[in-house]
Amino acid sequence: MAPLVPRSGDAIFANVERVNAELFTLTYGAMVRQLLTDLEEVEEVNKQLDQMGYNIGIRLIDEFLAKSNVSRCVDFKESADVIAKVGFKMFLGITATVTNWDADGTSCSLILEDNPLVDFVELPDTCQGLYYCNVLSGVIRGALEMVSMKTEVTWVRDMLRGDDAYELRVKLLKQVPEEYPYKDDE
Amino acid sequence: MIGVGKMKQYTNVLDKPLSKGKQEVSLSAFAFLFSELVQYNQTQVDNIAELERRLEDAGYAVGARVLELLCHRDKGNRRETRLLGILSFVHSTVWKVLFGKVADSLEKGTEHEDEYMISEKELLVNRFISVPKDMGTFNCGAFVAGIVRGVLDSAGFPAVVTAHFVPMEGQQRPRTTILIKFTEEVLRREARLG
């Protein structure tokens, strides 16, 4: 069988079923508001959003691998590129740029050019410590963990907090060696 | 382009032009998010009625905003003041924007004057959900019922809105009916307007 050719994010996005981004945005907003009411502490909300993102990430990676035909990435650099060019496009219809690599290629920044989560949003004074989009960092962490990469994902810049862009810092902590079920292949 | 400078941050959200609303995200992105919303709320309750109420609350928040948004964008800052007008606004405009299609049907209840029903063969939020047996009549449609209530209430038509599964002959999955029961004051006003 010929190896499958990885598909571009645009091609996948054009072929999947889509919904109005406003429904998505407003639903996310309603969820964040529920969390703020329930948990009261902004720090707790950040944590919960990250956890929810993580839960999504570990499920989302399956669909991602099934639809993108992406096979094993040779290094962390390629993984980051795939997330930015294919992952973001395929699920949210947006692209991100990868920049600011450190010398040993284990951490980089993803810069979102567009962010559908934050339409209609303004952070009130009482929520200044909130990472409104924290679900995204959880998703990336969860998805990468399923392909044996332990990462730490943090927000560096957030336009809702007055910065000029959305920037996520992704740091590779360690690559977990995969244990193959060798016996099955014999 | 990014890095337009620090000026942008202080722009009030209301000063930005209203988007045309043609942007889309993948259905999976929404489905994943919705499933987290349901699962989170499940951890906060100890019975099904409470879970449905919380989902409805989340929907209400969406509905209230959708009304505002659509009245600005699609209706030149006017909103409906008559019962049938607002119902068809929900059934057509709101449904079309949120779910990409007009709702399958809008009917008036035959037994009660104050009841109306919007039915959908396969409601978006129920598509990937199968309700476990021990959760009885639980219906994720409560979220959509909340959206409907949010729109109606904010437009001045308070109502009790609930979601129900209705089995369909020859179909594996039941359809979802959103039952709208208007309060007395709405009907009295409607009668007065003639």
PDB file of C-alpha atoms in Angstrom, chain B:
ATOM      1  CA  MET B   1      -0.939  41.036  10.715  1.00  0.00           C
ATOM      2  CA  ILE B   2       0.003  41.027  14.316  1.00  0.00           C
ATOM      3  CA  GLY B   3       1.810  43.458  16.502  1.00  0.00           C
ATOM      4  CA  VAL B   4      -0.293  46.479  15.608  1.00  0.00           C
ATOM      5  CA  GLY B   5       0.922  48.011  18.829  1.00  0.00           C
ATOM      6  CA  LYS B   6      -0.421  48.667  22.242  1.00  0.00           C
ATOM      7  CA  MET B   7      -3.095  51.076  21.055  1.00  0.00           C
ATOM      8  CA  LYS B   8      -5.462  48.322  20.103  1.00  0.00           C
ATOM      9  CA  GLN B   9      -5.905  46.908  23.583  1.00  0.00           C
ATOM     10  CA  TYR B  10      -7.967  49.793  24.850  1.00  0.00           C
ATOM     11  CA  THR B  11     -10.538  49.615  22.111  1.00  0.00           C
ATOM     12  CA  ASN B  12     -13.845  48.790  23.678  1.00  0.00           C
ATOM     13  CA  VAL B  13     -15.387  45.592  22.401  1.00  0.00           C
ATOM     14  CA  LEU B  14     -18.409  47.627  21.299  1.00  0.00           C
ATOM     15  CA  ASP B  15     -16.238  49.853  19.135  1.00  0.00           C
ATOM     16  CA  LYS B  16     -15.215  46.978  16.946  1.00  0.00           C
ATOM     17  CA  PRO B  17     -17.263  46.437  13.825  1.00  0.00           C
ATOM     18  CA  LEU B  18     -19.766  43.618  14.158  1.00  0.00           C
ATOM     19  CA  SER B  19     -18.569  40.594  12.222  1.00  0.00           C
ATOM     20  CA  LYS B  20     -20.831  39.252   9.523  1.00  0.00           C
ATOM     21  CA  GLY B  21     -20.976  35.951  11.351  1.00  0.00           C
ATOM     22  CA  LYS B  22     -19.818  33.790   8.480  1.00  0.00           C
ATOM     23  CA  GLN B  23     -16.902  32.290  10.337  1.00  0.00           C
ATOM     24  CA  GLU B  24     -16.996  28.617  11.088  1.00  0.00           C
ATOM     25  CA  VAL B  25     -15.251  26.066  13.258  1.00  0.00           C
ATOM     26  CA  SER B  26     -15.336  22.317  12.858  1.00  0.00           C
ATOM     27  CA  LEU B  27     -18.310  20.465  14.248  1.00  0.00           C
ATOM     28  CA  SER B  28     -15.917  18.326  16.277  1.00  0.00           C
ATOM     29  CA  ALA B  29     -14.514  21.379  18.038  1.00  0.00           C
ATOM     30  CA  PHE B  30     -18.027  22.266  19.138  1.00  0.00           C
ATOM     31  CA  ALA B  31     -18.910  18.678  20.019  1.00  0.00           C
ATOM     32  CA  PHE B  32     -15.777  18.284  22.178  1.00  0.00           C
ATOM     33  CA  LEU B  33     -16.504  21.537  23.966  1.00  0.00           C
ATOM     34  CA  PHE B  34     -20.144  20.694  24.521  1.00  0.00           C
ATOM     35  CA  SER B  35     -19.279  17.290  25.882  1.00  0.00           C
ATOM     36  CA  GLU B  36     -16.920  18.903  28.398  1.00  0.00           C
ATOM     37  CA  LEU B  37     -19.690  21.308  29.379  1.00  0.00           C
ATOM     38  CA  VAL B  38     -22.035  18.395  30.067  1.00  0.00           C
ATOM     39  CA  GLN B  39     -19.414  16.379  31.922  1.00  0.00           C
ATOM     40  CA  TYR B  40     -18.376  19.306  34.072  1.00  0.00           C
ATOM     41  CA  ASN B  41     -21.961  20.051  35.020  1.00  0.00           C
ATOM     42  CA  GLN B  42     -22.465  16.418  35.866  1.00  0.00           C
ATOM     43  CA  THR B  43     -19.861  16.784  38.595  1.00  0.00           C
ATOM     44  CA  GLN B  44     -21.773  19.690  40.106  1.00  0.00           C
ATOM     45  CA  VAL B  45     -25.159  18.051  40.579  1.00  0.00           C
ATOM     46  CA  ASP B  46     -26.714  15.036  42.209  1.00  0.00           C
ATOM     47  CA  ASN B  47     -29.818  14.552  40.121  1.00  0.00           C
ATOM     48  CA  ILE B  48     -30.914  14.783  36.532  1.00  0.00           C
ATOM     49  CA  ALA B  49     -33.354  17.645  36.928  1.00  0.00           C
ATOM     50  CA  GLU B  50     -30.547  19.730  38.377  1.00  0.00           C
ATOM     51  CA  LEU B  51     -28.212  18.806  35.511  1.00  0.00           C
ATOM     52  CA  GLU B  52     -30.812  19.819  32.956  1.00  0.00           C
ATOM     53  CA  ARG B  53     -31.409  23.057  34.808  1.00  0.00           C
ATOM     54  CA  ARG B  54     -27.714  23.899  34.699  1.00  0.00           C
ATOM     55  CA  LEU B  55     -27.451  23.135  31.004  1.00  0.00           C
ATOM     56  CA  GLU B  56     -30.508  25.265  30.448  1.00  0.00           C
ATOM     57  CA  ASP B  57     -28.872  28.119  32.338  1.00  0.00           C
ATOM     58  CA  ALA B  58     -25.817  27.893  30.108  1.00  0.00           C
ATOM     59  CA  GLY B  59     -28.103  27.939  27.065  1.00  0.00           C
ATOM     60  CA  TYR B  60     -30.024  30.907  28.435  1.00  0.00           C
ATOM     61  CA  ALA B  61     -26.835  32.952  28.493  1.00  0.00           C
ATOM     62  CA  VAL B  62     -26.245  32.075  24.839  1.00  0.00           C
ATOM     63  CA  GLY B  63     -29.837  32.861  23.849  1.00  0.00           C
ATOM     64  CA  ALA B  64     -29.879  36.294  25.447  1.00  0.00           C
ATOM     65  CA  ARG B  65     -26.756  37.240  23.481  1.00  0.00           C
ATOM     66  CA  VAL B  66     -27.956  35.720  20.251  1.00  0.00           C
ATOM     67  CA  LEU B  67     -31.096  37.858  20.339  1.00  0.00           C
ATOM     68  CA  GLU B  68     -29.066  41.006  20.810  1.00  0.00           C
ATOM     69  CA  LEU B  69     -26.584  40.053  18.130  1.00  0.00           C
ATOM     70  CA  LEU B  70     -29.157  39.114  15.506  1.00  0.00           C
ATOM     71  CA  CYS B  71     -31.376  42.113  16.152  1.00  0.00           C
ATOM     72  CA  HIS B  72     -28.406  44.380  15.514  1.00  0.00           C
ATOM     73  CA  ARG B  73     -27.118  42.559  12.508  1.00  0.00           C
ATOM     74  CA  ASP B  74     -30.103  41.151  10.691  1.00  0.00           C
ATOM     75  CA  LYS B  75     -33.066  43.198  11.736  1.00  0.00           C
ATOM     76  CA  GLY B  76     -31.833  46.790  11.787  1.00  0.00           C
ATOM     77  CA  ASN B  77     -32.145  47.069  15.563  1.00  0.00           C
ATOM     78  CA  ARG B  78     -35.764  46.014  15.615  1.00  0.00           C
ATOM     79  CA  ARG B  79     -37.152  43.093  17.484  1.00  0.00           C
ATOM     80  CA  GLU B  80     -40.428  41.254  17.184  1.00  0.00           C
ATOM     81  CA  THR B  81     -43.287  42.255  19.466  1.00  0.00           C
ATOM     82  CA  ARG B  82     -45.872  39.705  18.407  1.00  0.00           C
ATOM     83  CA  LEU B  83     -46.061  36.089  19.458  1.00  0.00           C
ATOM     84  CA  LEU B  84     -46.003  34.517  16.024  1.00  0.00           C
ATOM     85  CA  GLY B  85     -43.335  36.937  14.898  1.00  0.00           C
ATOM     86  CA  ILE B  86     -40.918  35.993  17.665  1.00  0.00           C
ATOM     87  CA  LEU B  87     -41.657  32.276  17.259  1.00  0.00           C
ATOM     88  CA  SER B  88     -40.864  32.328  13.586  1.00  0.00           C
ATOM     89  CA  PHE B  89     -37.760  34.406  14.359  1.00  0.00           C
ATOM     90  CA  VAL B  90     -36.577  31.597  16.654  1.00  0.00           C
ATOM     91  CA  HIS B  91     -37.579  28.833  14.277  1.00  0.00           C
ATOM     92  CA  SER B  92     -36.054  30.442  11.181  1.00  0.00           C
ATOM     93  CA  THR B  93     -33.471  33.143  11.870  1.00  0.00           C
ATOM     94  CA  VAL B  94     -31.989  31.904  15.140  1.00  0.00           C
ATOM     95  CA  TRP B  95     -31.935  28.261  14.031  1.00  0.00           C
ATOM     96  CA  LYS B  96     -30.409  29.139  10.678  1.00  0.00           C
ATOM     97  CA  VAL B  97     -27.592  31.120  12.249  1.00  0.00           C
ATOM     98  CA  LEU B  98     -26.806  28.689  15.062  1.00  0.00           C
ATOM     99  CA  PHE B  99     -27.435  25.343  13.416  1.00  0.00           C
ATOM    100  CA  GLY B 100     -27.146  26.170   9.718  1.00  0.00           C
ATOM    101  CA  LYS B 101     -30.729  25.244   8.904  1.00  0.00           C
ATOM    102  CA  VAL B 102     -34.300  26.187   9.668  1.00  0.00           C
ATOM    103  CA  ALA B 103     -35.876  23.998  12.368  1.00  0.00           C
ATOM    104  CA  ASP B 104     -37.801  21.014  11.026  1.00  0.00           C
ATOM    105  CA  SER B 105     -41.174  22.142  12.302  1.00  0.00           C
ATOM    106  CA  LEU B 106     -42.987  24.717  14.385  1.00  0.00           C
ATOM    107  CA  GLU B 107     -46.414  23.703  15.662  1.00  0.00           C
ATOM    108  CA  LYS B 108     -49.052  24.981  17.990  1.00  0.00           C
ATOM    109  CA  GLY B 109     -50.085  22.626  20.789  1.00  0.00           C
ATOM    110  CA  THR B 110     -53.541  21.193  20.195  1.00  0.00           C
ATOM    111  CA  GLU B 111     -54.515  20.811  23.828  1.00  0.00           C
ATOM    112  CA  HIS B 112     -53.333  24.062  25.326  1.00  0.00           C
ATOM    113  CA  GLU B 113     -53.571  27.546  23.884  1.00  0.00           C
ATOM    114  CA  ASP B 114     -50.252  28.619  25.409  1.00  0.00           C
ATOM    115  CA  GLU B 115     -48.073  25.816  24.058  1.00  0.00           C
ATOM    116  CA  TYR B 116     -45.901  25.735  20.972  1.00  0.00           C
ATOM    117  CA  MET B 117     -43.429  23.138  19.799  1.00  0.00           C
ATOM    118  CA  ILE B 118     -40.271  23.286  17.736  1.00  0.00           C
ATOM    119  CA  SER B 119     -39.175  19.848  16.554  1.00  0.00           C
ATOM    120  CA  GLU B 120     -35.894  18.696  15.154  1.00  0.00           C
ATOM    121  CA  LYS B 121     -35.204  15.266  13.753  1.00  0.00           C
ATOM    122  CA  GLU B 122     -31.588  15.266  14.847  1.00  0.00           C
ATOM    123  CA  LEU B 123     -30.714  18.123  17.152  1.00  0.00           C
ATOM    124  CA  LEU B 124     -27.083  19.188  16.862  1.00  0.00           C
ATOM    125  CA  VAL B 125     -26.306  18.763  20.543  1.00  0.00           C
ATOM    126  CA  ASN B 126     -27.869  15.294  20.692  1.00  0.00           C
ATOM    127  CA  ARG B 127     -26.004  13.964  17.714  1.00  0.00           C
ATOM    128  CA  PHE B 128     -23.049  12.437  19.505  1.00  0.00           C
ATOM    129  CA  ILE B 129     -24.784  11.740  22.774  1.00  0.00           C
ATOM    130  CA  SER B 130     -26.314   8.509  23.894  1.00  0.00           C
ATOM    131  CA  VAL B 131     -27.964   8.739  27.247  1.00  0.00           C
ATOM    132  CA  PRO B 132     -27.066   5.884  29.584  1.00  0.00           C
ATOM    133  CA  LYS B 133     -30.028   3.832  30.790  1.00  0.00           C
ATOM    134  CA  ASP B 134     -29.669   4.898  34.391  1.00  0.00           C
ATOM    135  CA  MET B 135     -30.056   8.536  33.440  1.00  0.00           C
ATOM    136  CA  GLY B 136     -33.649   8.094  32.373  1.00  0.00           C
ATOM    137  CA  THR B 137     -35.138  11.024  30.544  1.00  0.00           C
ATOM    138  CA  PHE B 138     -32.068  13.209  30.551  1.00  0.00           C
ATOM    139  CA  ASN B 139     -31.880  15.293  27.389  1.00  0.00           C
ATOM    140  CA  CYS B 140     -28.960  17.476  26.302  1.00  0.00           C
ATOM    141  CA  GLY B 141     -31.555  19.384  24.352  1.00  0.00           C
ATOM    142  CA  ALA B 142     -32.028  21.254  27.638  1.00  0.00           C
ATOM    143  CA  PHE B 143     -29.155  23.425  26.428  1.00  0.00           C
ATOM    144  CA  VAL B 144     -31.077  24.356  23.277  1.00  0.00           C
ATOM    145  CA  ALA B 145     -34.255  24.801  25.311  1.00  0.00           C
ATOM    146  CA  GLY B 146     -32.234  27.281  27.353  1.00  0.00           C
ATOM    147  CA  ILE B 147     -31.175  29.128  24.211  1.00  0.00           C
ATOM    148  CA  VAL B 148     -34.830  29.390  23.148  1.00  0.00           C
ATOM    149  CA  ARG B 149     -35.869  30.595  26.602  1.00  0.00           C
ATOM    150  CA  GLY B 150     -33.018  33.109  26.587  1.00  0.00           C
ATOM    151  CA  VAL B 151     -34.154  34.575  23.281  1.00  0.00           C
ATOM    152  CA  LEU B 152     -37.852  34.656  24.228  1.00  0.00           C
ATOM    153  CA  ASP B 153     -37.328  36.025  27.716  1.00  0.00           C
ATOM    154  CA  SER B 154     -34.979  38.782  26.582  1.00  0.00           C
ATOM    155  CA  ALA B 155     -37.451  39.774  23.885  1.00  0.00           C
ATOM    156  CA  GLY B 156     -40.207  40.156  26.476  1.00  0.00           C
ATOM    157  CA  PHE B 157     -41.907  36.792  26.049  1.00  0.00           C
ATOM    158  CA  PRO B 158     -41.262  34.889  29.277  1.00  0.00           C
ATOM    159  CA  ALA B 159     -41.940  31.170  28.889  1.00  0.00           C
ATOM    160  CA  VAL B 160     -41.123  27.794  30.326  1.00  0.00           C
ATOM    161  CA  VAL B 161     -39.138  25.838  27.765  1.00  0.00           C
ATOM    162  CA  THR B 162     -38.342  22.126  27.997  1.00  0.00           C
ATOM    163  CA  ALA B 163     -36.798  19.526  25.715  1.00  0.00           C
ATOM    164  CA  HIS B 164     -38.278  16.076  25.172  1.00  0.00           C
ATOM    165  CA  PHE B 165     -37.476  12.997  23.143  1.00  0.00           C
ATOM    166  CA  VAL B 166     -40.325  11.822  20.954  1.00  0.00           C
ATOM    167  CA  PRO B 167     -39.945   8.318  19.507  1.00  0.00           C
ATOM    168  CA  MET B 168     -40.494   8.163  15.765  1.00  0.00           C
ATOM    169  CA  GLU B 169     -41.912   5.160  14.037  1.00  0.00           C
ATOM    170  CA  GLY B 170     -39.455   3.493  11.699  1.00  0.00           C
ATOM    171  CA  GLN B 171     -36.575   5.599  12.997  1.00  0.00           C
ATOM    172  CA  GLN B 172     -33.850   4.412  15.269  1.00  0.00           C
ATOM    173  CA  ARG B 173     -33.392   7.663  17.079  1.00  0.00           C
ATOM    174  CA  PRO B 174     -36.134   9.766  18.587  1.00  0.00           C
ATOM    175  CA  ARG B 175     -36.621  13.319  17.475  1.00  0.00           C
ATOM    176  CA  THR B 176     -36.262  16.193  19.915  1.00  0.00           C
ATOM    177  CA  THR B 177     -39.161  18.485  20.627  1.00  0.00           C
ATOM    178  CA  ILE B 178     -38.678  21.805  22.334  1.00  0.00           C
ATOM    179  CA  LEU B 179     -41.884  22.616  24.180  1.00  0.00           C
ATOM    180  CA  ILE B 180     -42.587  26.288  24.793  1.00  0.00           C
ATOM    181  CA  LYS B 181     -45.217  27.255  27.326  1.00  0.00           C
ATOM    182  CA  PHE B 182     -45.787  31.006  27.484  1.00  0.00           C
ATOM    183  CA  THR B 183     -46.755  32.742  30.696  1.00  0.00           C
ATOM    184  CA  GLU B 184     -50.244  34.190  31.084  1.00  0.00           C
ATOM    185  CA  GLU B 185     -49.167  37.777  30.712  1.00  0.00           C
ATOM    186  CA  VAL B 186     -47.797  37.070  27.246  1.00  0.00           C
ATOM    187  CA  LEU B 187     -51.099  35.615  26.099  1.00  0.00           C
ATOM    188  CA  ARG B 188     -53.100  38.446  27.659  1.00  0.00           C
ATOM    189  CA  ARG B 189     -50.957  41.048  25.909  1.00  0.00           C
ATOM    190  CA  GLU B 190     -51.239  39.170  22.652  1.00  0.00           C
ATOM    191  CA  ALA B 191     -55.043  39.075  22.982  1.00  0.00           C
ATOM    192  CA  ARG B 192     -55.136  42.795  23.694  1.00  0.00           C
ATOM    193  CA  LEU B 193     -53.070  43.575  20.616  1.00  0.00           C
ATOM    194  CA  GLY B 194     -55.629  41.602  18.661  1.00  0.00           C
TER     195      GLY B 194
END
